[in-house]
Amino acid sequence: MIDLFGNEILENPIEVNIYADEIQLKKCPYTNEEWFYIGIIVEDISNPLLKDIVKIRFCDNVDETSPYYNKNNRIIHWVDINDADTKNICKRWFEYILNPVVSEKKFYTYILGINNSKLNKEEFGGTDFNTRYNRFFRSAILYALKTFFPKKKMIVKNIFHEEGQQQFNEYFPWHCIYKISEREENIKFECNEISFLPKDHREDERSNIIQLRDAFMGACVSIIHGIKESK
């Protein structure tokens, strides 16, 4: 872009945090095919999501002496949601993200589903799930960033992933960052490795977004493959 005097206008890069996790090898009850899913939430740091999610969790009441505090301080894990307290937290989160008036420019999400039954395993690491996951994880991040912020310069401050087997893999913590940095001119990283967050938001506040991602992706995948359980 050029201003009225012919000088180049330098745009400030967009700074983001990325939160991610997966659903491993889910068998579709209709086709009997095996799928896995990668879920991404991108947080634009200039329009932070975390503060809103924490506020909604506690209904803007963080008084630990309140009788409602412990009810709202529950861990959200989609497969374990079976009581009113956790359902109500999810309900409030879903109402927020489905309301563009309050969540626009704050909630950016992408879910990539891979039909594992159709992959040529010889081309994707044989029986090693982490090799396949690493390859598609990089694709998911690139697609999300380029779709949400097209033709923009970006700085990725952090990539957060829920704790799991990937953190012990030889390549996963650093490989996607290295490859994207090598090939993408408009995407820079301030981190050299992925940071792994616990499921429990009481250990790390940022795990609230990990839990939101888990709930949203769990709901979407349940819709795709059918919800057979009464819950």
Coordinates of N, CA and C in Angstrom, one line a residue:
M1 N 0.8 -1.2 0.0 CA 0.0 0.0 0.0 C 0.9 1.2 0.0
I2 N 0.4 2.3 -0.7 CA 1.2 3.5 -0.9 C 0.3 4.7 -0.4
D3 N 0.9 5.6 0.3 CA 0.2 6.8 0.8 C 0.1 7.9 -0.3
L4 N -0.5 9.0 0.0 CA -0.6 10.1 -1.0 C 0.7 10.6 -1.5
F5 N 1.8 10.5 -0.7 CA 3.1 11.0 -1.1 C 4.0 9.9 -1.7
G6 N 3.4 8.8 -2.0 CA 4.2 7.7 -2.6 C 5.0 6.8 -1.7
N7 N 4.8 7.0 -0.4 CA 5.6 6.2 0.6 C 4.8 4.9 0.9
E8 N 5.6 3.9 1.1 CA 5.0 2.6 1.4 C 4.4 2.6 2.8
I9 N 3.2 2.2 2.9 CA 2.5 2.1 4.2 C 2.8 0.7 4.8
L10 N 3.5 0.7 5.9 CA 3.9 -0.6 6.5 C 2.8 -1.0 7.6
E11 N 2.2 -2.1 7.3 CA 1.2 -2.6 8.3 C 1.8 -3.3 9.4
N12 N 1.3 -3.1 10.6 CA 1.7 -3.9 11.7 C 1.3 -5.3 11.6
P13 N 2.1 -6.3 11.8 CA 1.7 -7.7 11.7 C 0.7 -8.0 12.8
I14 N -0.2 -9.0 12.5 CA -1.2 -9.5 13.4 C -0.5 -10.5 14.3
E15 N -0.6 -10.4 15.6 CA 0.0 -11.3 16.6 C -1.1 -12.2 17.1
V16 N -0.7 -13.5 17.1 CA -1.7 -14.5 17.4 C -1.1 -15.6 18.4
N17 N -2.0 -16.2 19.1 CA -1.7 -17.5 19.8 C -2.6 -18.6 19.2
I18 N -2.0 -19.8 19.1 CA -2.8 -20.9 18.5 C -2.9 -22.0 19.6
Y19 N -4.2 -22.4 19.7 CA -4.5 -23.5 20.6 C -5.0 -24.7 19.8
A20 N -4.5 -25.9 20.2 CA -4.8 -27.1 19.3 C -4.9 -28.4 20.1
D21 N -5.6 -29.3 19.6 CA -5.7 -30.7 20.1 C -6.3 -31.6 19.0
E22 N -6.4 -32.8 19.4 CA -6.9 -33.8 18.4 C -8.0 -34.7 19.0
I23 N -8.7 -35.4 18.1 CA -9.6 -36.5 18.4 C -9.0 -37.7 17.6
Q24 N -8.6 -38.7 18.3 CA -7.9 -39.8 17.6 C -8.8 -40.9 17.2
L25 N -8.6 -41.3 16.0 CA -9.1 -42.6 15.4 C -10.5 -43.0 15.9
K26 N -11.5 -42.1 15.5 CA -12.9 -42.4 15.8 C -13.5 -43.1 14.7
K27 N -14.2 -44.2 15.0 CA -14.9 -45.0 13.9 C -16.3 -44.5 13.7
C28 N -16.6 -44.2 12.4 CA -17.9 -43.7 12.1 C -18.9 -44.9 12.1
P29 N -20.0 -44.8 12.9 CA -20.9 -45.9 13.0 C -21.7 -46.2 11.7
Y30 N -21.7 -45.2 10.8 CA -22.5 -45.4 9.5 C -21.6 -46.0 8.4
T31 N -20.4 -45.7 8.3 CA -19.5 -46.2 7.3 C -18.5 -47.2 7.7
N32 N -18.3 -47.2 9.0 CA -17.2 -48.1 9.7 C -15.8 -47.6 9.3
E33 N -15.7 -46.4 8.8 CA -14.4 -45.9 8.5 C -13.8 -45.2 9.7
E34 N -12.5 -45.1 9.7 CA -11.8 -44.5 10.9 C -11.3 -43.1 10.6
W35 N -11.6 -42.2 11.4 CA -11.3 -40.8 11.2 C -10.4 -40.3 12.4
F36 N -9.6 -39.2 12.1 CA -9.1 -38.4 13.2 C -9.2 -37.0 12.9
Y37 N -9.3 -36.1 13.9 CA -9.6 -34.7 13.8 C -8.6 -33.9 14.5
I38 N -8.3 -32.7 13.9 CA -7.4 -31.7 14.5 C -8.2 -30.4 14.6
G39 N -8.3 -29.9 15.8 CA -9.0 -28.7 16.1 C -8.1 -27.6 16.5
I40 N -8.3 -26.4 15.8 CA -7.5 -25.2 16.0 C -8.3 -24.1 16.5
I41 N -7.9 -23.3 17.5 CA -8.5 -22.0 17.8 C -7.3 -21.0 17.7
V42 N -7.5 -20.0 16.9 CA -6.6 -18.9 16.8 C -7.1 -17.7 17.5
E43 N -6.2 -17.2 18.4 CA -6.6 -16.0 19.2 C -5.8 -14.8 18.7
D44 N -6.5 -13.8 18.2 CA -5.9 -12.5 17.8 C -5.6 -11.8 19.1
I45 N -4.4 -11.5 19.4 CA -4.0 -11.0 20.7 C -4.5 -9.6 20.9
S46 N -4.8 -8.9 19.8 CA -5.4 -7.5 19.9 C -6.9 -7.6 20.2
N47 N -7.5 -8.8 20.0 CA -8.9 -9.0 20.4 C -9.0 -10.3 21.2
P48 N -8.4 -10.3 22.5 CA -8.2 -11.6 23.2 C -9.5 -12.3 23.5
L49 N -9.4 -13.6 23.3 CA -10.5 -14.5 23.6 C -10.5 -15.0 25.1
L50 N -9.4 -15.2 25.6 CA -9.3 -15.9 26.9 C -10.0 -15.1 28.0
K51 N -9.9 -13.8 28.0 CA -10.6 -13.1 29.1 C -12.1 -13.3 29.0
D52 N -12.7 -13.3 27.8 CA -14.1 -13.5 27.7 C -14.5 -14.9 28.1
I53 N -13.7 -15.9 27.8 CA -14.1 -17.2 28.1 C -14.1 -17.5 29.6
V54 N -13.1 -16.9 30.3 CA -13.0 -17.0 31.8 C -14.2 -16.3 32.4
K55 N -14.5 -15.1 31.9 CA -15.6 -14.3 32.4 C -16.9 -15.1 32.3
I56 N -17.1 -15.7 31.1 CA -18.4 -16.4 30.9 C -18.5 -17.7 31.7
R57 N -17.3 -18.4 31.9 CA -17.3 -19.5 32.8 C -17.9 -19.2 34.2
F58 N -17.4 -18.1 34.7 CA -17.8 -17.8 36.1 C -19.0 -16.8 36.2
C59 N -19.7 -16.6 35.0 CA -20.8 -15.6 35.0 C -20.3 -14.3 35.6
D60 N -19.1 -13.9 35.3 CA -18.5 -12.6 35.8 C -18.5 -12.6 37.3
N61 N -18.4 -13.7 38.0 CA -18.3 -13.7 39.5 C -17.2 -14.7 39.9
V62 N -16.1 -14.1 40.2 CA -14.9 -14.9 40.6 C -14.7 -14.9 42.2
D63 N -15.8 -14.6 42.9 CA -15.7 -14.7 44.3 C -15.7 -16.1 44.8
E64 N -14.5 -16.6 45.3 CA -14.4 -18.0 45.7 C -15.2 -18.4 46.9
T65 N -15.8 -17.4 47.6 CA -16.7 -17.8 48.7 C -18.2 -17.9 48.2
S66 N -18.4 -17.6 46.9 CA -19.8 -17.7 46.4 C -20.1 -19.2 46.3
P67 N -21.4 -19.6 46.5 CA -21.8 -21.0 46.4 C -21.8 -21.5 45.0
Y68 N -21.7 -20.5 44.0 CA -21.6 -20.9 42.6 C -20.2 -21.1 42.1
Y69 N -19.2 -20.6 42.8 CA -17.9 -20.6 42.3 C -17.4 -22.1 42.0
N70 N -17.6 -23.0 42.9 CA -17.1 -24.4 42.6 C -17.9 -25.0 41.5
K71 N -19.2 -24.7 41.4 CA -20.0 -25.2 40.3 C -19.5 -24.8 38.9
N72 N -18.9 -23.6 38.9 CA -18.4 -23.0 37.6 C -16.9 -23.3 37.4
N73 N -16.3 -23.9 38.4 CA -14.8 -24.1 38.3 C -14.5 -25.6 37.9
R74 N -15.4 -26.2 37.2 CA -15.3 -27.6 36.8 C -14.5 -27.7 35.5
I75 N -13.7 -28.8 35.4 CA -13.0 -29.1 34.1 C -14.0 -29.6 33.1
I76 N -13.9 -29.0 31.9 CA -14.8 -29.3 30.7 C -14.0 -30.3 29.8
H77 N -14.5 -31.5 29.8 CA -14.0 -32.5 28.8 C -15.2 -33.2 28.2
W78 N -15.3 -33.0 26.9 CA -16.6 -33.4 26.1 C -17.1 -34.8 26.5
V79 N -16.2 -35.7 26.5 CA -16.7 -37.1 26.7 C -17.1 -37.4 28.1
D80 N -16.8 -36.5 29.0 CA -17.2 -36.7 30.4 C -18.3 -35.8 30.9
I81 N -18.9 -35.0 29.9 CA -20.0 -34.0 30.4 C -21.2 -34.8 30.6
N82 N -21.7 -34.9 31.9 CA -22.9 -35.6 32.2 C -23.6 -35.0 33.4
D83 N -23.4 -33.8 33.7 CA -24.1 -33.2 34.9 C -24.4 -31.7 34.5
A84 N -25.3 -31.2 35.3 CA -25.8 -29.8 35.0 C -24.8 -28.7 35.0
D85 N -23.8 -28.8 35.9 CA -22.8 -27.8 36.1 C -22.0 -27.7 34.8
T86 N -21.4 -28.8 34.4 CA -20.5 -28.7 33.2 C -21.3 -28.4 31.9
K87 N -22.6 -28.9 31.8 CA -23.4 -28.6 30.7 C -23.7 -27.1 30.6
N88 N -23.9 -26.5 31.8 CA -24.2 -25.1 31.8 C -23.1 -24.2 31.3
I89 N -21.8 -24.6 31.7 CA -20.7 -23.9 31.3 C -20.6 -24.0 29.8
C90 N -20.7 -25.2 29.2 CA -20.7 -25.4 27.8 C -21.7 -24.6 27.1
K91 N -22.9 -24.6 27.6 CA -24.0 -23.9 27.0 C -23.7 -22.4 26.9
R92 N -23.2 -21.8 28.0 CA -22.8 -20.4 27.9 C -21.7 -20.1 26.9
W93 N -20.7 -21.0 26.9 CA -19.6 -20.8 25.9 C -20.2 -20.9 24.5
F94 N -21.1 -21.9 24.2 CA -21.6 -22.0 22.9 C -22.5 -20.8 22.5
E95 N -23.3 -20.3 23.4 CA -24.1 -19.2 23.1 C -23.2 -18.0 22.7
Y96 N -22.0 -17.9 23.4 CA -21.1 -16.8 23.1 C -20.5 -16.9 21.7
I97 N -20.0 -18.1 21.4 CA -19.3 -18.2 20.1 C -20.3 -18.2 18.9
L98 N -21.6 -18.5 19.2 CA -22.6 -18.5 18.1 C -23.2 -17.1 17.9
N99 N -22.8 -16.2 18.8 CA -23.3 -14.8 18.7 C -22.3 -13.9 18.1
P100 N -22.4 -13.6 16.8 CA -21.3 -12.8 16.2 C -21.2 -11.4 16.7
V101 N -22.2 -10.9 17.4 CA -22.1 -9.5 17.9 C -21.0 -9.4 19.0
V102 N -20.9 -10.5 19.8 CA -19.9 -10.5 20.9 C -18.6 -11.2 20.5
S103 N -18.7 -12.2 19.6 CA -17.5 -13.1 19.4 C -16.8 -12.8 18.1
E104 N -17.4 -11.9 17.2 CA -16.7 -11.6 16.0 C -15.3 -11.1 16.2
K105 N -14.3 -11.5 15.5 CA -12.9 -11.1 15.6 C -12.3 -11.6 16.8
K106 N -13.0 -12.5 17.5 CA -12.4 -13.1 18.7 C -12.3 -14.7 18.7
F107 N -13.3 -15.3 18.1 CA -13.4 -16.7 18.0 C -13.1 -17.2 16.6
Y108 N -11.9 -17.6 16.3 CA -11.5 -18.2 15.0 C -11.2 -19.6 15.2
T109 N -11.9 -20.5 14.5 CA -11.7 -21.9 14.7 C -11.7 -22.7 13.4
Y110 N -11.0 -23.8 13.4 CA -10.9 -24.6 12.2 C -10.8 -26.1 12.7
I111 N -11.5 -26.9 12.0 CA -11.5 -28.4 12.3 C -11.1 -29.1 11.0
L112 N -10.1 -29.9 11.1 CA -9.6 -30.7 9.9 C -9.9 -32.1 10.2
G113 N -10.7 -32.8 9.4 CA -11.0 -34.2 9.6 C -10.3 -35.0 8.5
I114 N -9.6 -36.1 8.9 CA -8.9 -36.9 8.0 C -9.5 -38.4 8.0
N115 N -9.8 -38.9 6.9 CA -10.3 -40.3 6.8 C -9.1 -41.2 6.8
N116 N -8.8 -41.7 8.0 CA -7.6 -42.5 8.1 C -7.7 -43.8 7.3
S117 N -8.9 -44.3 7.1 CA -9.1 -45.5 6.4 C -8.7 -45.4 4.9
K118 N -8.7 -44.2 4.4 CA -8.4 -44.0 3.0 C -6.9 -43.6 2.8
L119 N -6.2 -43.4 3.8 CA -4.8 -43.0 3.7 C -3.9 -44.1 3.2
N120 N -3.0 -43.8 2.3 CA -2.0 -44.8 2.0 C -0.9 -44.8 3.1
K121 N -1.0 -45.8 4.0 CA -0.1 -45.8 5.2 C 1.3 -45.7 4.9
E122 N 1.7 -46.3 3.7 CA 3.2 -46.3 3.4 C 3.7 -44.9 3.1
E123 N 2.7 -44.0 2.7 CA 3.1 -42.6 2.4 C 3.0 -41.7 3.7
F124 N 2.4 -42.3 4.7 CA 2.2 -41.5 5.9 C 2.6 -42.2 7.2
G125 N 3.8 -42.7 7.2 CA 4.5 -43.2 8.4 C 4.0 -44.5 8.9
G126 N 3.4 -45.3 8.0 CA 3.1 -46.7 8.4 C 2.0 -46.6 9.5
T127 N 2.3 -47.3 10.6 CA 1.3 -47.4 11.7 C 1.5 -46.3 12.7
D128 N 2.5 -45.5 12.5 CA 2.8 -44.4 13.5 C 1.8 -43.2 13.4
F129 N 0.9 -43.1 14.4 CA -0.1 -42.0 14.3 C 0.6 -40.6 14.3
N130 N 1.6 -40.5 15.1 CA 2.3 -39.2 15.3 C 2.8 -38.6 14.0
T131 N 3.3 -39.5 13.1 CA 3.9 -39.0 11.8 C 2.8 -38.5 11.0
R132 N 1.6 -39.1 10.9 CA 0.5 -38.6 10.2 C 0.0 -37.3 10.8
Y133 N -0.1 -37.3 12.1 CA -0.7 -36.2 12.8 C 0.2 -34.9 12.6
N134 N 1.5 -35.1 12.6 CA 2.5 -34.0 12.4 C 2.3 -33.4 11.1
R135 N 2.2 -34.3 10.0 CA 2.0 -33.8 8.7 C 0.7 -32.9 8.5
F136 N -0.4 -33.4 9.0 CA -1.6 -32.7 8.8 C -1.8 -31.6 9.8
F137 N -1.1 -31.6 10.9 CA -1.1 -30.5 11.9 C -0.6 -29.2 11.2
R138 N 0.5 -29.4 10.5 CA 1.1 -28.2 9.8 C 0.1 -27.7 8.8
S139 N -0.5 -28.6 8.0 CA -1.5 -28.1 7.0 C -2.7 -27.4 7.7
A140 N -3.1 -27.9 8.9 CA -4.2 -27.2 9.6 C -3.9 -25.8 10.0
I141 N -2.7 -25.6 10.5 CA -2.3 -24.3 11.0 C -2.2 -23.3 9.8
L142 N -1.5 -23.8 8.7 CA -1.4 -22.9 7.6 C -2.8 -22.5 7.0
Y143 N -3.7 -23.5 6.9 CA -5.0 -23.2 6.3 C -5.7 -22.2 7.2
A144 N -5.7 -22.4 8.5 CA -6.4 -21.5 9.4 C -5.9 -20.1 9.4
L145 N -4.5 -20.0 9.4 CA -4.0 -18.6 9.4 C -4.2 -17.9 8.1
K146 N -4.1 -18.6 7.0 CA -4.3 -17.9 5.7 C -5.7 -17.6 5.4
T147 N -6.6 -18.4 6.0 CA -8.1 -18.2 5.8 C -8.6 -17.0 6.7
F148 N -8.2 -17.0 7.9 CA -8.6 -16.0 8.9 C -8.0 -14.6 8.6
F149 N -6.7 -14.6 8.2 CA -6.0 -13.4 8.0 C -5.4 -13.4 6.6
P150 N -6.1 -13.4 5.5 CA -5.6 -13.5 4.2 C -4.6 -12.3 3.8
K151 N -3.5 -12.7 3.3 CA -2.5 -11.7 2.8 C -2.0 -10.8 3.9
K152 N -2.1 -11.2 5.1 CA -1.6 -10.4 6.2 C -0.3 -11.0 6.7
K153 N 0.6 -10.1 7.2 CA 1.8 -10.6 7.9 C 1.4 -10.9 9.4
M154 N 1.9 -12.1 9.8 CA 1.5 -12.6 11.1 C 2.7 -12.9 12.0
I155 N 2.6 -12.7 13.3 CA 3.6 -13.2 14.2 C 2.8 -14.2 15.2
V156 N 3.3 -15.4 15.2 CA 2.7 -16.4 16.1 C 3.5 -16.4 17.4
K157 N 2.9 -15.9 18.4 CA 3.6 -15.8 19.7 C 3.8 -17.2 20.3
N158 N 2.7 -18.0 20.3 CA 2.8 -19.3 20.9 C 1.9 -20.3 20.2
I159 N 2.3 -21.5 20.2 CA 1.4 -22.6 19.8 C 1.2 -23.4 21.1
F160 N -0.1 -23.6 21.5 CA -0.4 -24.4 22.7 C -1.1 -25.6 22.2
H161 N -0.7 -26.7 22.8 CA -1.4 -28.0 22.5 C -1.7 -28.7 23.9
E162 N -2.8 -29.4 23.9 CA -3.1 -30.1 25.2 C -2.0 -31.2 25.4
E163 N -1.7 -31.4 26.7 CA -0.7 -32.5 27.0 C -1.1 -33.8 26.4
G164 N -0.1 -34.6 26.0 CA -0.4 -35.9 25.4 C 0.8 -36.5 24.8
Q165 N 0.6 -37.6 24.1 CA 1.7 -38.3 23.5 C 2.6 -37.5 22.6
Q166 N 2.0 -36.5 22.0 CA 2.8 -35.7 21.0 C 4.0 -35.0 21.6
Q167 N 3.9 -34.6 22.9 CA 5.0 -33.9 23.5 C 6.2 -34.7 23.7
F168 N 6.1 -36.1 23.6 CA 7.2 -37.0 23.7 C 7.8 -37.4 22.4
N169 N 7.1 -36.9 21.3 CA 7.6 -37.3 19.9 C 8.8 -36.5 19.6
E170 N 9.7 -37.2 18.8 CA 11.0 -36.6 18.5 C 10.8 -35.3 17.6
Y171 N 9.8 -35.3 16.8 CA 9.6 -34.2 15.8 C 8.5 -33.2 16.1
F172 N 7.4 -33.7 16.7 CA 6.2 -32.8 16.8 C 6.4 -31.5 17.4
P173 N 7.1 -31.4 18.6 CA 7.2 -30.1 19.3 C 7.8 -28.9 18.5
W174 N 8.7 -29.3 17.5 CA 9.4 -28.2 16.8 C 9.2 -28.2 15.2
H175 N 8.8 -29.4 14.7 CA 8.9 -29.6 13.3 C 8.0 -28.7 12.4
C176 N 6.8 -28.5 12.9 CA 5.9 -27.6 12.1 C 6.3 -26.2 12.1
I177 N 6.8 -25.7 13.2 CA 7.3 -24.3 13.3 C 8.5 -24.1 12.3
Y178 N 9.4 -25.1 12.3 CA 10.6 -25.0 11.5 C 10.2 -25.0 10.0
K179 N 9.3 -25.9 9.6 CA 8.9 -26.0 8.2 C 8.1 -24.8 7.7
I180 N 7.2 -24.3 8.6 CA 6.4 -23.1 8.2 C 7.3 -21.9 8.1
S181 N 8.2 -21.7 9.0 CA 9.2 -20.6 9.0 C 10.1 -20.6 7.8
E182 N 10.4 -21.8 7.3 CA 11.3 -22.0 6.2 C 10.6 -21.6 4.9
R183 N 9.3 -21.8 4.8 CA 8.6 -21.7 3.5 C 7.6 -20.5 3.4
E184 N 7.2 -19.9 4.5 CA 6.2 -18.8 4.5 C 6.8 -17.5 4.9
E185 N 6.8 -16.6 3.9 CA 7.4 -15.3 4.2 C 6.6 -14.4 5.1
N186 N 5.2 -14.6 5.1 CA 4.4 -13.7 5.9 C 4.1 -14.2 7.3
I187 N 4.6 -15.4 7.7 CA 4.3 -16.0 9.0 C 5.6 -16.1 9.8
K188 N 5.8 -15.4 10.9 CA 6.9 -15.5 11.7 C 6.5 -16.1 13.1
F189 N 7.5 -16.7 13.7 CA 7.3 -17.3 15.0 C 8.2 -16.7 16.1
E190 N 7.6 -16.4 17.3 CA 8.4 -16.0 18.4 C 8.7 -17.2 19.3
C191 N 8.2 -18.4 19.0 CA 8.5 -19.6 19.7 C 9.2 -20.6 18.8
N192 N 10.0 -21.4 19.5 CA 10.8 -22.4 18.7 C 10.1 -23.8 18.9
E193 N 9.3 -23.9 19.9 CA 8.6 -25.2 20.1 C 7.2 -25.0 20.6
I194 N 6.4 -26.0 20.4 CA 5.0 -26.0 20.9 C 5.0 -26.1 22.5
S195 N 4.1 -25.4 23.1 CA 4.0 -25.5 24.6 C 2.8 -26.4 24.9
F196 N 2.9 -27.2 25.9 CA 1.9 -28.2 26.2 C 1.2 -27.8 27.5
L197 N -0.2 -27.7 27.4 CA -1.0 -27.2 28.5 C -1.7 -28.4 29.1
P198 N -1.9 -28.3 30.5 CA -2.7 -29.4 31.1 C -4.2 -29.2 30.8
K199 N -5.0 -30.2 31.0 CA -6.4 -30.1 30.8 C -7.1 -29.2 31.8
D200 N -6.5 -29.1 33.0 CA -7.1 -28.4 34.1 C -6.8 -26.9 34.1
H201 N -7.8 -26.1 34.0 CA -7.6 -24.6 33.9 C -7.2 -24.1 35.3
R202 N -7.3 -24.9 36.3 CA -6.9 -24.4 37.7 C -5.4 -24.5 37.8
E203 N -4.8 -25.2 36.9 CA -3.3 -25.3 36.9 C -2.7 -24.2 36.0
D204 N -3.5 -23.9 34.9 CA -3.0 -22.9 33.9 C -4.3 -22.3 33.3
E205 N -4.5 -21.0 33.5 CA -5.7 -20.3 33.0 C -5.9 -20.5 31.5
R206 N -4.8 -20.6 30.8 CA -5.0 -20.7 29.3 C -5.6 -22.0 28.9
S207 N -5.7 -23.0 29.8 CA -6.4 -24.3 29.5 C -7.9 -24.1 29.3
N208 N -8.4 -22.9 29.7 CA -9.8 -22.6 29.4 C -10.1 -22.7 27.9
I209 N -9.2 -22.2 27.1 CA -9.4 -22.3 25.7 C -9.2 -23.7 25.2
I210 N -8.3 -24.4 25.8 CA -8.1 -25.9 25.4 C -9.4 -26.6 25.7
Q211 N -10.1 -26.3 26.8 CA -11.4 -26.9 27.1 C -12.5 -26.5 26.2
L212 N -12.5 -25.2 25.8 CA -13.5 -24.7 24.8 C -13.3 -25.4 23.5
R213 N -12.0 -25.5 23.1 CA -11.8 -26.2 21.8 C -12.2 -27.7 21.9
D214 N -12.0 -28.3 23.0 CA -12.4 -29.7 23.2 C -13.9 -29.9 23.1
A215 N -14.6 -28.9 23.7 CA -16.1 -29.0 23.7 C -16.7 -28.7 22.3
F216 N -16.1 -27.7 21.7 CA -16.7 -27.3 20.4 C -16.4 -28.4 19.3
M217 N -15.2 -28.9 19.3 CA -14.8 -30.0 18.4 C -15.6 -31.3 18.7
G218 N -15.8 -31.6 20.0 CA -16.5 -32.8 20.4 C -18.0 -32.7 19.9
A219 N -18.6 -31.5 20.0 CA -19.9 -31.3 19.5 C -20.0 -31.5 18.0
C220 N -19.1 -30.9 17.3 CA -19.1 -30.9 15.8 C -18.9 -32.4 15.3
V221 N -18.0 -33.1 15.9 CA -17.7 -34.5 15.5 C -18.9 -35.4 15.9
S222 N -19.5 -35.1 17.0 CA -20.7 -35.9 17.3 C -21.8 -35.7 16.3
I223 N -22.0 -34.4 15.8 CA -23.0 -34.2 14.8 C -22.6 -34.9 13.5
I224 N -21.4 -34.9 13.1 CA -20.9 -35.6 11.9 C -21.2 -37.1 11.9
H225 N -20.8 -37.7 13.1 CA -20.9 -39.2 13.1 C -22.2 -39.7 13.9
G226 N -23.0 -38.8 14.4 CA -24.2 -39.2 15.1 C -24.0 -39.3 16.6
I227 N -24.9 -38.8 17.3 CA -24.8 -38.9 18.8 C -25.7 -40.0 19.2
K228 N -25.0 -41.1 19.7 CA -25.8 -42.3 20.0 C -26.0 -42.4 21.5
E229 N -25.2 -41.8 22.3 CA -25.4 -41.8 23.8 C -26.5 -40.9 24.2
S230 N -27.2 -41.2 25.3 CA -28.3 -40.3 25.7 C -27.8 -38.9 26.0
K231 N -26.6 -38.8 26.5 CA -26.1 -37.4 26.8 C -26.0 -36.6 25.6

